[in-house]
CSV table of C-alpha atoms in Angstrom, one decimal:
chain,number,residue,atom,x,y,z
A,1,UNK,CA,-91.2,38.4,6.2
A,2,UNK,CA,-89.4,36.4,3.0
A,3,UNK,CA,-86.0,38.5,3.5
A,4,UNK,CA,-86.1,36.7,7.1
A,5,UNK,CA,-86.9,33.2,5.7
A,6,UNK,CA,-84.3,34.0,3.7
A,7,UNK,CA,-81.7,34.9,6.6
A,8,UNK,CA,-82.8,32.1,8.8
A,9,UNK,CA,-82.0,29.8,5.9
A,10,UNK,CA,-79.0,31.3,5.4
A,11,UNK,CA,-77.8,30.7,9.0
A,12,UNK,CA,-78.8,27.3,9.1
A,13,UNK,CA,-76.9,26.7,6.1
A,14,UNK,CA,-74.1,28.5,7.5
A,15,UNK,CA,-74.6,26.6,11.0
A,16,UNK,CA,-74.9,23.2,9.2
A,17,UNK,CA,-71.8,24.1,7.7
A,18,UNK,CA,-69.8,25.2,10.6
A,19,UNK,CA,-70.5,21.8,12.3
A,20,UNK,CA,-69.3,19.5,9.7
A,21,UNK,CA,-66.4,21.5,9.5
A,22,UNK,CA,-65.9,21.4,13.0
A,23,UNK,CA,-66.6,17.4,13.1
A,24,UNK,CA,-64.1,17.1,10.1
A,25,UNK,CA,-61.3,18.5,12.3
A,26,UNK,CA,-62.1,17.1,15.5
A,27,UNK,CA,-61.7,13.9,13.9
A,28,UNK,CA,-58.8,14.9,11.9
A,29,UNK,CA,-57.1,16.0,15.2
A,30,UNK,CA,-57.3,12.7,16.8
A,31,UNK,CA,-55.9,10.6,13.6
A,32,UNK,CA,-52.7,9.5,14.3
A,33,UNK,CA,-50.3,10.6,11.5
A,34,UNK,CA,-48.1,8.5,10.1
A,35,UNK,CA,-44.9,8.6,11.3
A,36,UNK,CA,-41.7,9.3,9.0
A,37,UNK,CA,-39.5,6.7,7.8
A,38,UNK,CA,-36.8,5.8,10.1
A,39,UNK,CA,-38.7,7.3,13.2
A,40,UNK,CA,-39.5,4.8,16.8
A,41,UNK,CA,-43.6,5.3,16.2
A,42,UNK,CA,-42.8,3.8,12.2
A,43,UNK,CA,-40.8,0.9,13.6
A,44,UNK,CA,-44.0,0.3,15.9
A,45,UNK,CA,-46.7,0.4,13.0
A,46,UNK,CA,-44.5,-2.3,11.1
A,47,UNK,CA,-44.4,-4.5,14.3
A,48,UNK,CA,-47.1,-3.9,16.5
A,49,UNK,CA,-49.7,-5.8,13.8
A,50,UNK,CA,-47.6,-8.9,14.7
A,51,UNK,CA,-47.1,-8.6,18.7
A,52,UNK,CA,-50.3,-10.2,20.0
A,53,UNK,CA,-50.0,-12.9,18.2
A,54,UNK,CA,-46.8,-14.4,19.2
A,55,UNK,CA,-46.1,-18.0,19.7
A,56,UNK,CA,-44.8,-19.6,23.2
A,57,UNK,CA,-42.5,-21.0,20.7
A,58,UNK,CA,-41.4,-18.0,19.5
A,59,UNK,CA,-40.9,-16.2,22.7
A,60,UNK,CA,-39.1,-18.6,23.6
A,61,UNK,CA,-36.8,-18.6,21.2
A,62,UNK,CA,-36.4,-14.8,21.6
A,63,UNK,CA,-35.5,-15.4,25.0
A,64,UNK,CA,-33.1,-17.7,24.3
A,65,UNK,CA,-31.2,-15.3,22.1
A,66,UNK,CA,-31.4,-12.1,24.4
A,67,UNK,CA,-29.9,-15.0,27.1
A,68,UNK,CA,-27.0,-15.3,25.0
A,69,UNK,CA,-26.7,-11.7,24.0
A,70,UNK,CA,-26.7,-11.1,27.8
A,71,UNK,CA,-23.9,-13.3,28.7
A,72,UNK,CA,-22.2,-11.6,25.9
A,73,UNK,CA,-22.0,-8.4,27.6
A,74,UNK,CA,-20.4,-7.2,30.5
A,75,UNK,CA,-22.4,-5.7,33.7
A,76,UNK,CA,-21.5,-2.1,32.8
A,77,UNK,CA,-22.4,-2.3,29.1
A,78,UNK,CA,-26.1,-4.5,30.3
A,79,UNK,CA,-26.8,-1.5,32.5
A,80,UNK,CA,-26.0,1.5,30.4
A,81,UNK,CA,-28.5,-0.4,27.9
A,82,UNK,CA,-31.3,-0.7,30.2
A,83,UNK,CA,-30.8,3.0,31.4
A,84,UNK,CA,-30.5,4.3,28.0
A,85,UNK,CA,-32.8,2.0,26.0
A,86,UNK,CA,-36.2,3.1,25.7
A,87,UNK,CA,-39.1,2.2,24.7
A,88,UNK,CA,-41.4,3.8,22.7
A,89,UNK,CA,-45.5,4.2,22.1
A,90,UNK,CA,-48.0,4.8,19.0
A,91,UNK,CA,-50.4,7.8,19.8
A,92,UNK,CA,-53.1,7.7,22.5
A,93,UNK,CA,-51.6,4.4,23.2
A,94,UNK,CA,-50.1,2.1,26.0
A,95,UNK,CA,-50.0,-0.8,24.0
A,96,UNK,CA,-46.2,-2.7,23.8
A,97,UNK,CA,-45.0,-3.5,20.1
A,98,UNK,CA,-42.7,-6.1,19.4
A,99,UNK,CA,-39.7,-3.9,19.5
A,100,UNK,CA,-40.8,-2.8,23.2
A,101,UNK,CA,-41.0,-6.5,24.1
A,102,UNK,CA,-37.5,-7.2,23.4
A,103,UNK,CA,-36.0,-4.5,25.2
A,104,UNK,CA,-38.2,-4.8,28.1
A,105,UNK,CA,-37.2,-9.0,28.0
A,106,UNK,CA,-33.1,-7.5,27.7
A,107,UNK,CA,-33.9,-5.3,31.1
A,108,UNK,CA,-36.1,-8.2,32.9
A,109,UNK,CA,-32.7,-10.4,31.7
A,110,UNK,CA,-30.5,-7.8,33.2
A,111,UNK,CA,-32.3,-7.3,36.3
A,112,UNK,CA,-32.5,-10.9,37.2
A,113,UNK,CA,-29.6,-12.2,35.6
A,114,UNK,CA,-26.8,-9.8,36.2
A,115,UNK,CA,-27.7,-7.1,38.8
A,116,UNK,CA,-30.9,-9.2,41.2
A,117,UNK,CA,-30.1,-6.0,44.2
A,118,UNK,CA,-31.1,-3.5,41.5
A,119,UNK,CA,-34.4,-1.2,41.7
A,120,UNK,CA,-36.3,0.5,38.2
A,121,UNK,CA,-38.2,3.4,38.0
A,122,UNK,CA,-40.1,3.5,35.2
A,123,UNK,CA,-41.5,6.7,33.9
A,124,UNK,CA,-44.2,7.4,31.2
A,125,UNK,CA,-43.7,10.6,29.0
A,126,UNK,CA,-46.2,11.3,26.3
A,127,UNK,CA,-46.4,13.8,23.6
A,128,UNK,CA,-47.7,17.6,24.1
A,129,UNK,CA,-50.9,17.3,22.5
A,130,UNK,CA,-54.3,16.5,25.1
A,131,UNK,CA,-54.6,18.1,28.4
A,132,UNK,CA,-52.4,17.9,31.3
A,133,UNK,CA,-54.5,15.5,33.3
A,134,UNK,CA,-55.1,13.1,30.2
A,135,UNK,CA,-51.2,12.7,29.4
A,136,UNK,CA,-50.8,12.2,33.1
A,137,UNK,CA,-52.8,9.5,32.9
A,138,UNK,CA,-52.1,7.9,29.4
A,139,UNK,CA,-47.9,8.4,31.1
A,140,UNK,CA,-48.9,6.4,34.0
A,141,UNK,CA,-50.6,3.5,31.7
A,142,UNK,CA,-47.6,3.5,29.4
A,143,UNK,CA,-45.5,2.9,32.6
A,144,UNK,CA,-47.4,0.3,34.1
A,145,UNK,CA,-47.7,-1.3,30.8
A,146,UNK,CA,-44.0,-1.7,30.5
A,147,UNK,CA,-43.8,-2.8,34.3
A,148,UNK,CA,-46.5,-5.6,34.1
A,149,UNK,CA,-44.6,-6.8,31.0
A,150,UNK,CA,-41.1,-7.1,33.4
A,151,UNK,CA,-43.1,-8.6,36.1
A,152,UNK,CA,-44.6,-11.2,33.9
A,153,UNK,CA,-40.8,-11.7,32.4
A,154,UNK,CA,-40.0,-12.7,36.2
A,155,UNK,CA,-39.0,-9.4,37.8
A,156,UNK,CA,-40.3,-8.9,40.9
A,157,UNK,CA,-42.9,-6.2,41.4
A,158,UNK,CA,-41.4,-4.9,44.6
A,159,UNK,CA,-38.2,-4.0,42.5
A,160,UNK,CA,-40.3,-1.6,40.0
A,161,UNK,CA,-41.7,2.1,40.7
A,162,UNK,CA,-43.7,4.3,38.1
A,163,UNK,CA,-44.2,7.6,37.8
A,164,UNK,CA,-45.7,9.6,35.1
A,165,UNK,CA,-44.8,12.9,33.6
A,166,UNK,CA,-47.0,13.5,31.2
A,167,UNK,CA,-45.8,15.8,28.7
A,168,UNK,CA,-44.1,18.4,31.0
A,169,UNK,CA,-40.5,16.3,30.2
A,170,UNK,CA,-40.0,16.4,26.1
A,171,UNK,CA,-37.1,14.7,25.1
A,172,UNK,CA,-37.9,17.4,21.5
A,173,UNK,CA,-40.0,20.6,22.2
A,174,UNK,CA,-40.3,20.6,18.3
A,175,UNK,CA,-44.3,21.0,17.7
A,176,UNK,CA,-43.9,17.9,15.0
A,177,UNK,CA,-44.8,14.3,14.4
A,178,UNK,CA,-41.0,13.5,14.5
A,179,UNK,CA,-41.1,15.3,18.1
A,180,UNK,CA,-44.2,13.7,18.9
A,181,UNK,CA,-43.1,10.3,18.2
A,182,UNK,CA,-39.9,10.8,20.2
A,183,UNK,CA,-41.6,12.0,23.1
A,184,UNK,CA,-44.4,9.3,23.4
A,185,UNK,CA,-41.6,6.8,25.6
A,186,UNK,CA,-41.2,5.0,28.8
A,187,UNK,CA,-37.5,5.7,30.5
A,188,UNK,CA,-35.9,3.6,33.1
A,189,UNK,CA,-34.0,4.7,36.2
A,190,UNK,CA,-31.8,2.3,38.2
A,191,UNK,CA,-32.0,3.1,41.6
């Protein structure tokens, strides 16, 4: 009878055990790593504290710059930039940093400005780790995140499509947080 005390309290000690453990890596799982020096997702940490609270003032003096930088350009160079440009997201999010901002502000420029008979598809990619359903979603809110952004810029809505691929399109297949941060993006097509 005491050796099978003994074993029960062993394998609730063991069990007890076994769960931390297993809460301890759960949670570690879902932390989002820092990302390496001179990587899109370290960009993003700097700026994305500051993007919420921008000015009116300050916006518009941002616009007022990329409206010069626009004229600057040619047609051919504004449209290889919107095409290539993109636009990158922190982990598990959909959120737009400040550095997302401006390039979706060149594109809504571009589009309005320079090429008004133009179309966009928008497509949300995300990294390899969560389940096929969840990154199908979480692509999908990165793309309409990056869309509602052009809209409110002045684009009409009727000009933008989205589409989400998930994670079945990885710009790296590495299994890395260097990959990871490359393939958590928003691309843009011009129909």
């Amino acid at each position: 009878m005491k050796a099978k005390r003994v074993w029960t309290g062993w394998m609730v000690v063991i069990f007890v055990l076994s769960l931390v453990f297993a809460v301890s890596c759960a949670k570690e799982g879902l932390r989002d790593t820092p990302d390496k020096p001179g990587s899109p997702g370290d960009e993003m940490a700097k700026e994305g504290a500051g993007a919420e609270g921008q000015t009116d003032a300050e916006m518009a003096k941002l616009r007022e710059q990329l409206a010069k930088e626009i004229a600057e350009m040619s047609a051919k160079e504004l449209r290889k930039q919107v095409e290539t440009e993109k636009v990158f997201f922190a982990f598990d999010s959909a959120k737009l940093t400040q550095a997302s901002k401006v390039a979706l502000l060149r594109k809504a420029g571009y589009m309005m400005e320079k090429a008004p008979e133009i179309k966009l598809l928008i497509e949300g990619h995300c990294d390899e780790r969560g389940s096929v359903e969840y990154n199908l979603a979480l692509g999908q809110r990165r793309a309409e995140s990056a869309k509602d952004y052009l809209v409110k810029a002045g684009v009409d809505s009727d000009r933008i499509r989205t589409v989400s691929y998930g994670k079945e399109r990885p710009v790296d297949p590495a299994h890395n947080e260097d990959a990871w941060s490359q393939n958590r993006r928003d691309e843009f097509i011009i129909e």
